[in-house]
XYZ file of C-alpha atoms in Angstrom:
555
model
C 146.598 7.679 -38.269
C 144.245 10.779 -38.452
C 145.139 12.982 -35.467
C 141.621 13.843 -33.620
C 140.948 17.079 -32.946
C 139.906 18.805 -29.589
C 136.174 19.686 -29.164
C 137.702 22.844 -27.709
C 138.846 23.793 -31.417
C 134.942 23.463 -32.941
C 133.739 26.415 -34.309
C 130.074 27.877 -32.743
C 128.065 29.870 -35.402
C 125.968 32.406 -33.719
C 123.046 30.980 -34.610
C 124.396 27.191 -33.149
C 125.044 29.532 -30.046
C 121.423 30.721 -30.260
C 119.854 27.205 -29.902
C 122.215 25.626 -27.169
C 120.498 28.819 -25.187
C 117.062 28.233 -26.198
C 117.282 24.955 -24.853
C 118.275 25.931 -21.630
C 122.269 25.846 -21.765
C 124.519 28.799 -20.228
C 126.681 29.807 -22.908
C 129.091 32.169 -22.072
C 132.035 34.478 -24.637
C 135.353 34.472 -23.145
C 138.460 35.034 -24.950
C 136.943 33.728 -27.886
C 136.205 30.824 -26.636
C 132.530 29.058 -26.274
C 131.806 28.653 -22.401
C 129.059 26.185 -20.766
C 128.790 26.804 -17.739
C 125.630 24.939 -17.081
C 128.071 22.594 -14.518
C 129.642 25.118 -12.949
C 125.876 27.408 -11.899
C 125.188 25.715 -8.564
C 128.447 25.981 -7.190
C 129.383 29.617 -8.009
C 130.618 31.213 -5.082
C 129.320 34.347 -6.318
C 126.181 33.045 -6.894
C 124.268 31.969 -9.884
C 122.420 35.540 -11.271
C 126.100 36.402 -11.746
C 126.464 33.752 -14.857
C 123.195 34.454 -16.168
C 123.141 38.096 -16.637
C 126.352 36.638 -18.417
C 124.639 34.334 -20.831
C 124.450 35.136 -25.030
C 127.323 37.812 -24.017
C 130.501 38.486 -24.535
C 131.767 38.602 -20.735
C 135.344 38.571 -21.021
C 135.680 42.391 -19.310
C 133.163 41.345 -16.709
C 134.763 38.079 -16.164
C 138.438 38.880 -15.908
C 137.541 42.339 -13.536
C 136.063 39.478 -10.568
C 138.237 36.868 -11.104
C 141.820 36.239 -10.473
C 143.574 34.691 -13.238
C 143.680 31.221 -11.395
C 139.867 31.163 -11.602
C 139.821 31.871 -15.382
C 142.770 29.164 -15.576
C 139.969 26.764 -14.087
C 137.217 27.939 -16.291
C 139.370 26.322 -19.201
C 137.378 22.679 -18.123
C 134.119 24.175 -19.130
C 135.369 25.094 -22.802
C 133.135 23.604 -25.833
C 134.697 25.398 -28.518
C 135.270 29.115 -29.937
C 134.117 31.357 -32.110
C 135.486 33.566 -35.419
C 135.192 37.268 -35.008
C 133.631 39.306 -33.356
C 130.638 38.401 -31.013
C 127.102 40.364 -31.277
C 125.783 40.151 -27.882
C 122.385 38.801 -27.347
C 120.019 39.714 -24.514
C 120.502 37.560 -21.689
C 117.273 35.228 -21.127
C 116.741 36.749 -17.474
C 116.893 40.082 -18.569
C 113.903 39.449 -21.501
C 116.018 37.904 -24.333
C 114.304 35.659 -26.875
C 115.889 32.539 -28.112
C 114.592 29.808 -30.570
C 115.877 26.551 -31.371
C 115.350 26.709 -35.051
C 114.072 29.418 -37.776
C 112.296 28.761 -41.085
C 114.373 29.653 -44.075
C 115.394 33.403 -44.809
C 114.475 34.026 -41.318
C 117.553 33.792 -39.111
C 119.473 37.344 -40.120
C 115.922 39.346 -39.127
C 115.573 36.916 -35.926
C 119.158 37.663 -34.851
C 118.457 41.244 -35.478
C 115.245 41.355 -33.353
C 116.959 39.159 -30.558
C 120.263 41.120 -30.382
C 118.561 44.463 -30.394
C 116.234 43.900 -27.185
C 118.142 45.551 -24.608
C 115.513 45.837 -21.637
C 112.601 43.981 -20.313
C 110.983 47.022 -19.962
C 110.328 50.105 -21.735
C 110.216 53.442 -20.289
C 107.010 55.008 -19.692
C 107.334 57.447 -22.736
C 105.240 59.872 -20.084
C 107.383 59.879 -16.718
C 110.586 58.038 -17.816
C 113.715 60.242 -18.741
C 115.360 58.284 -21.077
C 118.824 59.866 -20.170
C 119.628 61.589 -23.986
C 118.778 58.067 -25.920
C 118.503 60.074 -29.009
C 122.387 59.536 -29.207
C 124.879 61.303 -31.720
C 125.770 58.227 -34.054
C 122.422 56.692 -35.310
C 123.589 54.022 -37.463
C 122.516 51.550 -34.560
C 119.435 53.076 -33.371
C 118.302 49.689 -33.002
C 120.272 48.728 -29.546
C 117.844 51.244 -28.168
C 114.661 50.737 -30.244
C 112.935 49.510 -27.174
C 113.909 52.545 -25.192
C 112.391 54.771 -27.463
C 109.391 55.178 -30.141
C 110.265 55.037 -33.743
C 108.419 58.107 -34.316
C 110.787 59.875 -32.167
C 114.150 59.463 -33.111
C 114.010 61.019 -36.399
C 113.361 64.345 -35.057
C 115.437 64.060 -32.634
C 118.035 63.291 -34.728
C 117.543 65.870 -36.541
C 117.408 67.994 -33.260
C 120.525 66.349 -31.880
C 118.803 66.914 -28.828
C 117.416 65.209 -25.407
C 113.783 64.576 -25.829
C 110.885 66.918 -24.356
C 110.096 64.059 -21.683
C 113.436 64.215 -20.016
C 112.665 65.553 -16.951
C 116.011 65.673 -14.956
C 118.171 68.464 -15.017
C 121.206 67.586 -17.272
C 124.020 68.833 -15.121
C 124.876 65.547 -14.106
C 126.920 64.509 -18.176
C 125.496 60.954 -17.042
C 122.218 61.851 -17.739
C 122.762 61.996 -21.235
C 124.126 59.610 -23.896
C 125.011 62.875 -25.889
C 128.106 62.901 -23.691
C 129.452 58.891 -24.310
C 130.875 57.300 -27.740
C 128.615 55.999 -29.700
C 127.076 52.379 -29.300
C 128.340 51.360 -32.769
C 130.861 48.531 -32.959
C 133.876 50.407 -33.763
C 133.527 53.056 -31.100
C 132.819 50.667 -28.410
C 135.641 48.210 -29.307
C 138.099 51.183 -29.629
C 136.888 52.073 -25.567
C 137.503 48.354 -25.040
C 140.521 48.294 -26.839
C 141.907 51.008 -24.308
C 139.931 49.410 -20.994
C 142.290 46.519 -21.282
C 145.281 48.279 -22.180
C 144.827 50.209 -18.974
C 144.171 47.210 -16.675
C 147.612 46.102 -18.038
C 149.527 49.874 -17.229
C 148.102 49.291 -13.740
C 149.527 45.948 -13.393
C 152.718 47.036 -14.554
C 152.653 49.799 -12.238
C 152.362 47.256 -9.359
C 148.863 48.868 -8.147
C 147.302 45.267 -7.553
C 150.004 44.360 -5.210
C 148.223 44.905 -1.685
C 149.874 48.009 0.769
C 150.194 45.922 3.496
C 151.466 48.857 6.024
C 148.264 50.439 5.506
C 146.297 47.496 6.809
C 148.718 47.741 9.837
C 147.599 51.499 10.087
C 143.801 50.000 9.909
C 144.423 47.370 12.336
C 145.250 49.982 14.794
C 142.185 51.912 14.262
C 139.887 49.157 14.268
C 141.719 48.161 18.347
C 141.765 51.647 19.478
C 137.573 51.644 18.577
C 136.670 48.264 20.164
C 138.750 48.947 23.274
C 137.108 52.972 23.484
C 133.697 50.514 23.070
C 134.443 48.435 25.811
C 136.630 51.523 28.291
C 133.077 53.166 27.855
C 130.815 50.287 28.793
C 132.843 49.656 31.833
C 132.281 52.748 33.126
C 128.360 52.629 31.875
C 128.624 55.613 29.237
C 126.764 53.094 27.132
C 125.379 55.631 24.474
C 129.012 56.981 23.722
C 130.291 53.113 23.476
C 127.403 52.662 20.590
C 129.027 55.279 19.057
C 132.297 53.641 19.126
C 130.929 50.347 18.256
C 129.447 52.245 15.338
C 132.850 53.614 14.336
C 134.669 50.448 14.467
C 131.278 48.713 12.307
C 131.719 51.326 9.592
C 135.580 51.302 9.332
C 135.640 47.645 9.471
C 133.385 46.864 6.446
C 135.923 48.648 4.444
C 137.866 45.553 4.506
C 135.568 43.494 4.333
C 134.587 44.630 1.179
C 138.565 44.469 0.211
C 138.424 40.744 1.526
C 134.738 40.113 -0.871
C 136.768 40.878 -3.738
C 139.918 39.093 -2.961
C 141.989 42.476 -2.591
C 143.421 41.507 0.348
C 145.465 38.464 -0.318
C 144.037 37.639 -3.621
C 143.853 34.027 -2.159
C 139.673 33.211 -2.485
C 139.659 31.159 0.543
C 142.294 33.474 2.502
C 140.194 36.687 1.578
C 137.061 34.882 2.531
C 138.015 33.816 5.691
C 138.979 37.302 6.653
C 135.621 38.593 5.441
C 133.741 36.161 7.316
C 135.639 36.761 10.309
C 135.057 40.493 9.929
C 131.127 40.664 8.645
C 129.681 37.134 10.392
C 131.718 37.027 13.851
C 132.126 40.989 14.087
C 129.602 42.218 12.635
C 126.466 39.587 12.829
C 126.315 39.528 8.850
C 126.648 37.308 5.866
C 129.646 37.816 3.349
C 128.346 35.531 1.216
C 125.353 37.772 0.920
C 127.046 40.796 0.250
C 129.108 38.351 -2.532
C 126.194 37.103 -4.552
C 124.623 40.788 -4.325
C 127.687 42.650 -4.612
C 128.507 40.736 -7.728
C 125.466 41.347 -9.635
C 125.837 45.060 -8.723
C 129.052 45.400 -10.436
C 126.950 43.446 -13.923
C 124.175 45.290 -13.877
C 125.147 48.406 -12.208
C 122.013 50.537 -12.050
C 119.665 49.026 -13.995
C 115.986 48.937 -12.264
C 114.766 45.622 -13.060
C 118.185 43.936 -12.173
C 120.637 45.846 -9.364
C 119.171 44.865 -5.651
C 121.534 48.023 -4.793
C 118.710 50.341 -6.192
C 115.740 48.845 -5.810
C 114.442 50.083 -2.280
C 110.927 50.190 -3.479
C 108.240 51.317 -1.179
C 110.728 53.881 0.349
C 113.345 55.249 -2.669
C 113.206 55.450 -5.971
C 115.766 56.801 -8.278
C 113.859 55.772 -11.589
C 110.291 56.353 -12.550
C 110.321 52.925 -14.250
C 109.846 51.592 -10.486
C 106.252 53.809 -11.109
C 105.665 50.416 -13.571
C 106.011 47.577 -10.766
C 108.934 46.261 -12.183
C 110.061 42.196 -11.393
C 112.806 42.527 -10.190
C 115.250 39.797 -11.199
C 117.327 39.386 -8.543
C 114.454 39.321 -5.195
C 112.188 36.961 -8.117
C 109.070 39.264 -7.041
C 107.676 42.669 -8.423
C 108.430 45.598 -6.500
C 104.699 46.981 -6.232
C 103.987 50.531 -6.825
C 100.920 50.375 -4.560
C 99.187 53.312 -2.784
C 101.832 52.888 0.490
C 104.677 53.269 -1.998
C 103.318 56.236 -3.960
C 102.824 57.781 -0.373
C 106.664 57.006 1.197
C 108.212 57.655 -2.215
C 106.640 60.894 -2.205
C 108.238 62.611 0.248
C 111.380 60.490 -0.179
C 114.106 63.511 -0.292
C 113.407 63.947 3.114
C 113.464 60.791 4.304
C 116.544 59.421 2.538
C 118.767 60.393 5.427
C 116.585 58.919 8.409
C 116.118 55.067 6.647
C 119.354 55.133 5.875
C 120.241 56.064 9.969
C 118.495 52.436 10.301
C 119.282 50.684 7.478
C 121.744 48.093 9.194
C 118.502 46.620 10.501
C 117.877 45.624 6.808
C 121.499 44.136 6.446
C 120.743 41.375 9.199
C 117.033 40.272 7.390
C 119.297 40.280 4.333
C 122.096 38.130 5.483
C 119.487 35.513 7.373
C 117.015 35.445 4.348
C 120.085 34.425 1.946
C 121.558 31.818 4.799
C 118.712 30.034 5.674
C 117.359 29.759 2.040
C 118.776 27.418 -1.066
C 120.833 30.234 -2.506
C 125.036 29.216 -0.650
C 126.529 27.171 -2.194
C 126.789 23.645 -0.270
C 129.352 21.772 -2.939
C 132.022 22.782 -5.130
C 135.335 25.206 -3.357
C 132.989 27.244 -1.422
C 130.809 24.648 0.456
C 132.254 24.929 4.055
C 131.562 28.750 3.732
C 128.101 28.997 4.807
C 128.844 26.359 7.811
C 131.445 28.923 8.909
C 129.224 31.795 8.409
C 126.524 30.192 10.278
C 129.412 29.844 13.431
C 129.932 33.485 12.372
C 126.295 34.455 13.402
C 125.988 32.641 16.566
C 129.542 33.915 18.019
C 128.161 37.551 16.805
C 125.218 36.804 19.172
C 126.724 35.455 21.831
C 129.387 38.574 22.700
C 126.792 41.333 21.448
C 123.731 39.888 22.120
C 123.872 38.125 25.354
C 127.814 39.260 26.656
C 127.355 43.090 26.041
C 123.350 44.043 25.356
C 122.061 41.686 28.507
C 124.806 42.882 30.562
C 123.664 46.575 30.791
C 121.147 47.145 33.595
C 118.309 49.226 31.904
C 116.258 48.923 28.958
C 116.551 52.781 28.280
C 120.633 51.985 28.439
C 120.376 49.478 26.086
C 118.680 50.962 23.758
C 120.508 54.156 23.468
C 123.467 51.298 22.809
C 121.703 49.334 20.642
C 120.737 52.569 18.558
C 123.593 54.724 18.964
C 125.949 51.751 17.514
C 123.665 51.169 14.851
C 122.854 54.594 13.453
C 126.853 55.516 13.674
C 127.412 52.761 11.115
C 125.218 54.505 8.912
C 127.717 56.706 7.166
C 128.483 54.011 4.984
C 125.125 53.383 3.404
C 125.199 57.045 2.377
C 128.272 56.419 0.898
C 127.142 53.435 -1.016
C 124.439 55.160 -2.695
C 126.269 58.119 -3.104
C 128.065 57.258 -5.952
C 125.069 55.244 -8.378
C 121.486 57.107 -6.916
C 122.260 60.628 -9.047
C 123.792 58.387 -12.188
C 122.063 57.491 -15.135
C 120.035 54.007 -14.977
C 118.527 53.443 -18.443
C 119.486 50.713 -20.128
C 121.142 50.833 -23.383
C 120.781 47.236 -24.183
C 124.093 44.709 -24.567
C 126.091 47.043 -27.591
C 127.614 49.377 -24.802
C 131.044 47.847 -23.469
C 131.590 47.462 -19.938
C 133.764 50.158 -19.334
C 132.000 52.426 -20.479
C 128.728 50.789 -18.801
C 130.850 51.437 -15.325
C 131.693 55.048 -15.979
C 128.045 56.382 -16.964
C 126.112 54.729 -13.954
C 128.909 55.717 -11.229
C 130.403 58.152 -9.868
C 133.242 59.544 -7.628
C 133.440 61.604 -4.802
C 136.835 63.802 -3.948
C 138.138 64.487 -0.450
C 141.602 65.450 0.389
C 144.253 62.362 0.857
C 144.018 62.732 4.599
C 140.497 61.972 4.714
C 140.730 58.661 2.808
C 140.227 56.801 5.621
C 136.992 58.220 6.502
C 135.736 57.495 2.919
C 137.375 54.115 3.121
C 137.995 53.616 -0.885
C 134.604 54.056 -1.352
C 134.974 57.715 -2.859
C 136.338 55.715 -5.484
C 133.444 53.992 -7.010
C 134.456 54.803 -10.585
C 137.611 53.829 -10.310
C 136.760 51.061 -8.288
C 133.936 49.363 -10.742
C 136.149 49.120 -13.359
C 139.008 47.384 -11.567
C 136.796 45.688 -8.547
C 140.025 43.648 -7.487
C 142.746 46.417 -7.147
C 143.727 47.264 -3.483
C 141.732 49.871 -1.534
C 144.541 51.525 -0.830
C 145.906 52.163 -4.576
C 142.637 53.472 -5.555
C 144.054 56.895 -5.545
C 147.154 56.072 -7.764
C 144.869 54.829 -10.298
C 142.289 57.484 -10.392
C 145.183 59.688 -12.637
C 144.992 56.458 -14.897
C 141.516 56.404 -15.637
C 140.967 60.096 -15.982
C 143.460 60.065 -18.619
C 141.704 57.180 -20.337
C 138.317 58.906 -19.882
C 139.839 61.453 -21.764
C 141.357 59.647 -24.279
C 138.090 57.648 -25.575
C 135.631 60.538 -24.750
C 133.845 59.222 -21.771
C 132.950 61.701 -18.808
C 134.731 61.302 -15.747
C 132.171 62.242 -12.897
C 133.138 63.133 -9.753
C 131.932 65.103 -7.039
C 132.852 66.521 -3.768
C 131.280 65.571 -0.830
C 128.476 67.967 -0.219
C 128.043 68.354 -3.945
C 127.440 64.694 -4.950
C 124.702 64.483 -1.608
C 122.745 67.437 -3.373
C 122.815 65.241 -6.875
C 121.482 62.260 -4.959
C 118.943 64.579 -2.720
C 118.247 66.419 -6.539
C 117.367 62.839 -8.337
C 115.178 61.307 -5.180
C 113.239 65.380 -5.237
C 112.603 65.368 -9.405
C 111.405 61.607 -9.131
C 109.270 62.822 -5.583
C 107.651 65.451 -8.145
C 106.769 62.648 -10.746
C 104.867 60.944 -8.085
C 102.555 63.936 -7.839
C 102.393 63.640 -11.385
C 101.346 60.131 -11.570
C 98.860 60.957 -8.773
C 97.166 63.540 -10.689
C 96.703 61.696 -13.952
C 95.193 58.989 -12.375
C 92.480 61.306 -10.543
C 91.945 63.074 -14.037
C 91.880 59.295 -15.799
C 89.286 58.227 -13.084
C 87.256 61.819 -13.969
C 87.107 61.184 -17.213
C 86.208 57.707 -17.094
C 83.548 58.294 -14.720
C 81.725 61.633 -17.065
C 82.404 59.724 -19.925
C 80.335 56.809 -18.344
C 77.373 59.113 -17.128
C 77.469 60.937 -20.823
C 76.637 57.111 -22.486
C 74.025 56.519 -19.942
């Protein structure tokens, strides 16, 4: 009898790959192996933009960095087959890849070419848009950046070896130009991948994903001796000083909850969620599965303008003067106008960084309640009594802070110096959170850059002394942090000697900051893109000139 084999064992050509995509299908590179997840995109717990910034890729890095090794043991039912060798990314659909179902004959190698090489939906304005030292070292694959770019530049500058006359930014920050990275050619990008995963492997060795459990005990603490200065203080009606408490404990307690969003914690999924739910919904009056499905796609597209909902804050900051082009932005499904109120808030956006981000909890809530009360939680699969507990979540949070605490204190003046003080205190944190991405690069150098090396050019870290860790929360530790997004908060600083040495060792800069240092970056990169503004301004009043003398000259 003829022993049948397993469709797992068929063998995908790229091109095969190519049509199942064009037709709609997920396809997803893991290990080798051919993944559908077409099944699997409504029931995502992190959402479905997740998968499909995945799709025509290679995402085993991306994959095995947010999920624990009993998820990608369950991904194993979703398996159609593999491939043989190694895998040319294509462009993603959502992000403006091309697919077609079939090509006349002799045309497939230049269609693959055309397909693989379109690495952004949209190209920079070749006026206003620094295109972060494109003109890279190694041109043998100039075309993973041909849309980021005109032909007619590159070959001066690679001649030049320079960045082009356009770039506006001040180069001090080595993100801001692909001069300082290894090359996007295959053998320079699998050696840095090569060395990514040997790395994850020294840190698991090194026991850096077990959890520090003591130090939660030491947070624990904290968090009681906050809530119960909170409540000391509105017993004896100091109510602006308990905001500020209630502010402390807010922004000290979203440190974990960011542990628990990426299973850090107990590295149980429903364990970890629990506590973040517990912490964000019932504490805090927000929606972890929110800050999952966003979070998510952060750490995938990490800085890129038509993609990461962490920078796109468009009428009030931009960090990009692609947002002058009204991008769509993928993940809100709308365009992000540059209209007349935008050119006017974006403007003067270096001095207002600081005072939206005093309010920007404000934003969290419409956030969190636009994302539970739409389609996008999943209601089947693992995850679907999630957004029924989150939903509890929310109405205990408004219960003991709404009508408990807020309609308890006697004056409207008093309860809004609570309401504000408790609110604006929390706001360290969202300076923190754009600290280390709004001074990095964000150009996008299309799918041939690895995903290490991805992380380390659009983020950055801060230093502070060990003693201030706490303050920081793990979050001075983006770097380190977006490359392994499941290792324990609290081992973030043992592995930051790791991956300097390996940022050494395959040529990629390390950035990191100090406190003060890495605010002037960000204040630096919201000023220069301020300036462009006024730049935009006037070449639409000498446009509008010209069009209108050129008119009366005809008549």
């Amino acid at each position: 009898m003829a022993s049948r084999t397993s469709p797992k064992d068929r063998v995908w050509s790229r091109r095969e790959i190519e049509g199942l995509i064009a037709q709609g299908r997920k396809i997803i590179i893991l290990d080798g192996q051919v993944i559908k997840a077409d099944a699997w995109l409504p029931y995502h717990p992190g959402g479905n933009l997740a998968i499909l910034h995945m799709v025509g890729r290679d995402g085993t890095d991306e994959i095995r960095a947010l999920h624990s090794r009993e998820t990608l043991g369950q991904m194993q039912k979703y398996v159609i087959g593999r491939i043989e060798g190694r895998w040319q990314n294509f462009t993603p659909p959502i992000q403006g890849g091309v697919f077609t179902e079939s090509i006349g004959k002799g045309g497939g190698e230049l269609q693959e070419q055309e397909d693989s090489s379109s690495c952004s939906s949209t190209a920079p304005s070749p006026i206003f848009e620094p295109t972060d030292g494109l003109r890279h070292r190694n041109h043998t694959e100039t075309s993973s950046i041909s849309s980021l770019a005109s032909d007619d530049d590159l070959p001066e500058a690679a001649e030049q070896n320079a960045t082009p006359k356009n770039h506006y930014f001040v180069c001090n920050n080595p993100s801001n130009s692909l001069l300082n990275y290894p090359a996007l050619n295959a053998t320079a990008q699998d050696a840095v991948i090569s060395k990514y995963r040997a790395l994850e492997v020294r840190l698991r060795a090194a026991g850096l994903y077990n959890c520090n459990y003591t130090a939660y005990a030491w947070e624990i603490t904290r968090y009681l001796f906050l809530i119960t200065s909170c409540f000391a203080c509105l017993h004896i009606q100091q109510y602006a000083i308990a905001g500020i408490f209630l502010g402390l404990f807010w922004h000290q307690l979203v440190f974990t909850a960011h542990d628990a969003g990426h299973m850090g914690i107990t590295h149980n999924f429903h364990l970890d969620t629990s506590i973040g739910i517990f912490i964000a919904n019932f504490c805090g009056g927000l929606s972890i599965g929110w800050w999952k499905r966003s979070h998510n796609v952060h750490h995938i597209v990490t800085n890129m303008p038509e993609h990461d909902q962490d920078i796109q804050h468009m009428p009030f900051f931009a960090v990009s003067t692609k947002f002058f082009q009204s991008l769509y932005s993928t993940y809100h499904g709308r365009v992000l106008a540059f209209d007349k109120l935008a050119q006017v808030l974006l403007s003067v956006q270096h001095w207002t960084y600081y005072p939206i981000l005093a309010l920007a909890h404000f934003n969290l809530y419409v956030q969190s309640y636009i994302y539970l009360f739409s389609k996008q939680p999943p209601r089947k699969g693992p995850a679907w009594w999630h957004w029924y507990l989150e939903l509890v979540g929310i109405a205990v949070f408004w219960y003991w802070f709404g009508y408990l605490v807020c309609a308890s204190i006697p004056t409207h003046l008093s309860r809004f110096a609570f309401v504000m003080t408790s609110h604006v205190f929390s706001s360290p944190l969202h300076v923190q959170i754009t600290l280390s991405h709004f001074a990095m690069s964000t150009v996008d150098v299309g799918v041939a850059e690895s995903f290490a090396q991805r992380m380390l050019r659009t983020t950055m870290d801060v230093d502070c002394p060990a003693w201030l860790d706490f303050v920081h929360g793990g979050l001075q530790f983006q770097a380190v942090h977006h490359l392994f997004p499941r290792l324990p908060r609290h081992n973030l600083r043992k592995a930051q000697s790791y991956v300097r040495e390996f940022c050494e060792e395959v040529g990629i800069p390390y950035v990191i900051y100090g406190f003060g240092r890495g605010n002037l970056e960000v204040l630096g990169r919201l000023e220069e893109v301020a300036r462009q503004v006024s730049y935009f301004q006037e070449c639409q009043k000498v446009a509008a000139k010209d069009l209108i003398e050129g008119h009366h000259a005809v008549s």
